[in-house]
Every structure is written in C-alpha cells, then in structure tokens.
XYZ file of C-alpha atoms in Angstrom:
174
model
C 141.648 109.138 96.425
C 139.316 107.587 99.029
C 138.255 103.900 98.739
C 134.544 103.320 99.048
C 131.993 100.588 98.548
C 131.093 102.032 95.228
C 134.559 102.869 93.993
C 135.271 106.182 92.848
C 134.169 106.112 89.455
C 131.140 108.455 88.562
C 129.710 105.932 86.325
C 129.453 103.352 88.968
C 127.547 106.041 91.100
C 125.263 107.076 88.055
C 124.541 103.271 87.855
C 123.770 102.811 91.262
C 121.474 106.094 91.633
C 119.683 104.832 88.330
C 118.981 101.322 90.000
C 117.776 102.769 93.165
C 115.401 105.212 91.528
C 114.035 102.350 89.163
C 113.316 100.339 92.095
C 111.618 103.228 93.900
C 109.511 103.858 90.865
C 108.494 100.233 90.595
C 107.033 100.374 94.082
C 104.568 102.941 92.790
C 104.245 102.027 89.378
C 101.004 100.308 89.658
C 99.204 102.543 92.130
C 96.241 104.801 91.067
C 96.368 108.526 91.625
C 94.220 108.138 94.464
C 96.125 105.473 96.013
C 99.218 107.491 95.829
C 97.799 109.587 98.962
C 96.346 106.671 100.946
C 97.415 106.930 104.273
C 96.911 103.577 106.105
C 97.700 104.802 109.657
C 97.905 108.150 110.900
C 101.555 109.175 110.355
C 102.454 106.725 107.736
C 104.169 108.389 104.895
C 102.025 108.171 101.756
C 103.776 107.190 98.450
C 103.106 110.756 97.228
C 104.885 112.217 100.101
C 107.880 109.732 100.154
C 108.489 110.482 96.426
C 107.961 114.320 96.881
C 110.561 114.279 99.786
C 113.027 112.279 97.291
C 112.352 115.021 94.652
C 113.380 117.822 97.155
C 116.515 115.828 98.100
C 117.522 115.532 94.315
C 116.815 119.316 94.165
C 119.166 119.963 97.226
C 121.925 117.820 95.742
C 121.634 119.109 92.129
C 121.879 122.771 93.749
C 125.070 121.669 95.840
C 126.689 120.188 92.622
C 125.846 123.489 90.585
C 123.630 121.728 88.122
C 122.116 123.840 85.656
C 118.248 124.348 85.134
C 117.176 123.095 88.342
C 114.532 125.133 89.960
C 111.913 124.120 92.558
C 108.465 125.702 93.117
C 108.315 126.522 97.117
C 104.973 124.667 97.156
C 106.813 121.487 96.695
C 109.040 122.300 99.797
C 105.921 123.131 101.821
C 104.413 119.781 101.178
C 107.320 117.509 101.061
C 110.025 119.035 103.182
C 111.661 117.756 106.347
C 108.917 119.621 108.616
C 105.993 118.440 106.347
C 103.602 115.516 107.115
C 101.986 113.051 104.678
C 98.995 115.228 104.680
C 100.898 118.234 103.488
C 99.872 117.706 100.129
C 97.004 116.000 98.464
C 95.743 114.762 95.096
C 94.091 118.199 94.259
C 97.464 119.938 94.516
C 99.919 117.328 93.114
C 99.002 114.752 90.615
C 100.766 111.268 90.598
C 101.861 112.292 86.923
C 103.087 115.695 87.932
C 105.245 114.366 90.716
C 106.791 111.799 88.501
C 107.566 114.310 85.812
C 109.253 116.576 88.342
C 111.158 113.752 89.713
C 112.384 112.567 86.388
C 113.305 116.264 85.340
C 115.554 116.832 88.234
C 116.995 113.377 88.381
C 117.905 113.586 84.800
C 119.866 116.973 85.404
C 121.520 115.321 88.410
C 122.482 112.248 86.728
C 124.045 114.039 83.787
C 126.152 116.263 86.220
C 127.466 113.306 88.129
C 128.042 111.349 84.767
C 130.438 114.135 83.751
C 132.534 114.534 87.007
C 136.021 113.939 87.073
C 136.624 111.161 89.668
C 138.851 113.633 91.540
C 135.873 115.813 92.185
C 134.405 113.108 94.056
C 136.908 113.639 96.861
C 136.153 117.250 97.132
C 134.494 118.741 100.307
C 130.754 118.470 100.680
C 129.289 121.624 99.230
C 127.080 121.857 102.383
C 129.286 122.699 105.049
C 126.687 122.178 107.726
C 126.786 118.442 106.785
C 130.482 118.228 106.218
C 131.442 116.996 109.644
C 129.224 113.614 109.065
C 129.306 113.686 105.110
C 132.622 115.034 104.309
C 132.998 114.557 100.590
C 130.980 114.926 97.314
C 131.249 111.105 97.063
C 130.040 110.665 100.594
C 127.034 112.722 99.851
C 126.237 110.761 96.719
C 126.549 107.509 98.936
C 124.163 109.099 101.515
C 121.801 110.030 98.631
C 121.565 106.184 97.751
C 121.033 105.351 101.452
C 118.186 107.813 101.576
C 116.587 106.589 98.530
C 116.580 103.234 100.053
C 115.251 104.114 103.307
C 112.268 105.787 101.621
C 111.940 102.769 99.287
C 111.786 100.530 102.238
C 108.892 102.646 103.577
C 107.140 102.378 100.285
C 107.561 98.560 100.454
C 105.955 98.532 104.049
C 103.219 100.955 102.795
C 102.377 98.236 99.971
C 102.115 95.587 102.658
C 99.897 97.749 104.778
C 97.722 98.219 101.707
C 97.742 94.484 101.188
C 99.438 95.197 97.610
C 101.725 92.540 95.987
C 105.215 92.554 96.491
C 107.391 93.892 93.470
C 110.405 92.397 92.148
C 113.782 93.992 92.107
C 113.878 96.439 89.093
C 117.466 95.971 87.962
C 117.407 92.089 87.908
C 114.590 91.952 85.158
C-alpha cells in the first residue's frame, strides 16, 4: 500500500474532507445572498462561483467513485464548470440556500462512499483514465480533492479581504 501524507485509511480522508469543507463554509457563513454574488473586480471568483465549482467537483468525484443517488442539473455545469465565469450565474437563478443544500447533499453521498471504502481500494487506479498520468490512484484523486478545496477556500479568503470583511478562524480548531 502506498504511503502518503494522509495515510491510507478512509476515515482519515473523510476527516480531512470534512475539515476542509467546514472551513470553506465558514468563509461564507456570514454572507447575505446578495454578497454571495458580489464581484469586487472583474474576473474575481464570487463566493457563489467558488462553491458551485466545488459542488461540481464533488459530483464528478461521486460519479467516478460510483456513488448512488448523485444527479446534477446541467444548469449547474453551465454556471460553475471549468469554462464558466463568475457572472455565469446570478442570485435570480441560484440562491445561496439552494447552492448550500446541493453541496451538502452531494458531499454527504461522497463522504458515505469514502467512509465505506476498503483501504485497498484507495490504491486502485483513478477511475478517470484521462487524469491517471498525473493523479494515478483513488487516494491521489482524494488528495487532489483536498488541494482543490483549499485552493478555492484561499480564493474565498482573498475575496473577503477585498470586500473588507473580517477574517474567519480555523473551523476545526473551535
């Protein structure tokens, strides 16, 4: 079994995924629905875009890991996919509450799947063969998911500074 920074135990990965998501959500918890779509400068990702993009990545992971009951409306992909812009969606189409509910629904299914994994499954090939040359195994893919979440949480933290909002503490230290 491959040695990695998270070890090879699904429960450690679940804990890391949960902590990362709690931190991301803390960065938007105090925002109004209107602030959720504020773009302080042209091209800066809004909180809505960052969370919608994370929602799509969770749906991609859930699909690749053969999770049950994950369906995604194509309007989400158009608004938050890789080729979208911060202005692809607005409050009239996606409310903050709707976005957070969808994120929770898909993340819950994904977490349940990872929690049930046999540790040996983590060393199986990445189900997306187009990514396999760089992200070889399921474990590598889940570590990438953590990096991806942190990357967009960093964007949210920067967005808060641009909007002159207070910093937030580290969620899993509370």
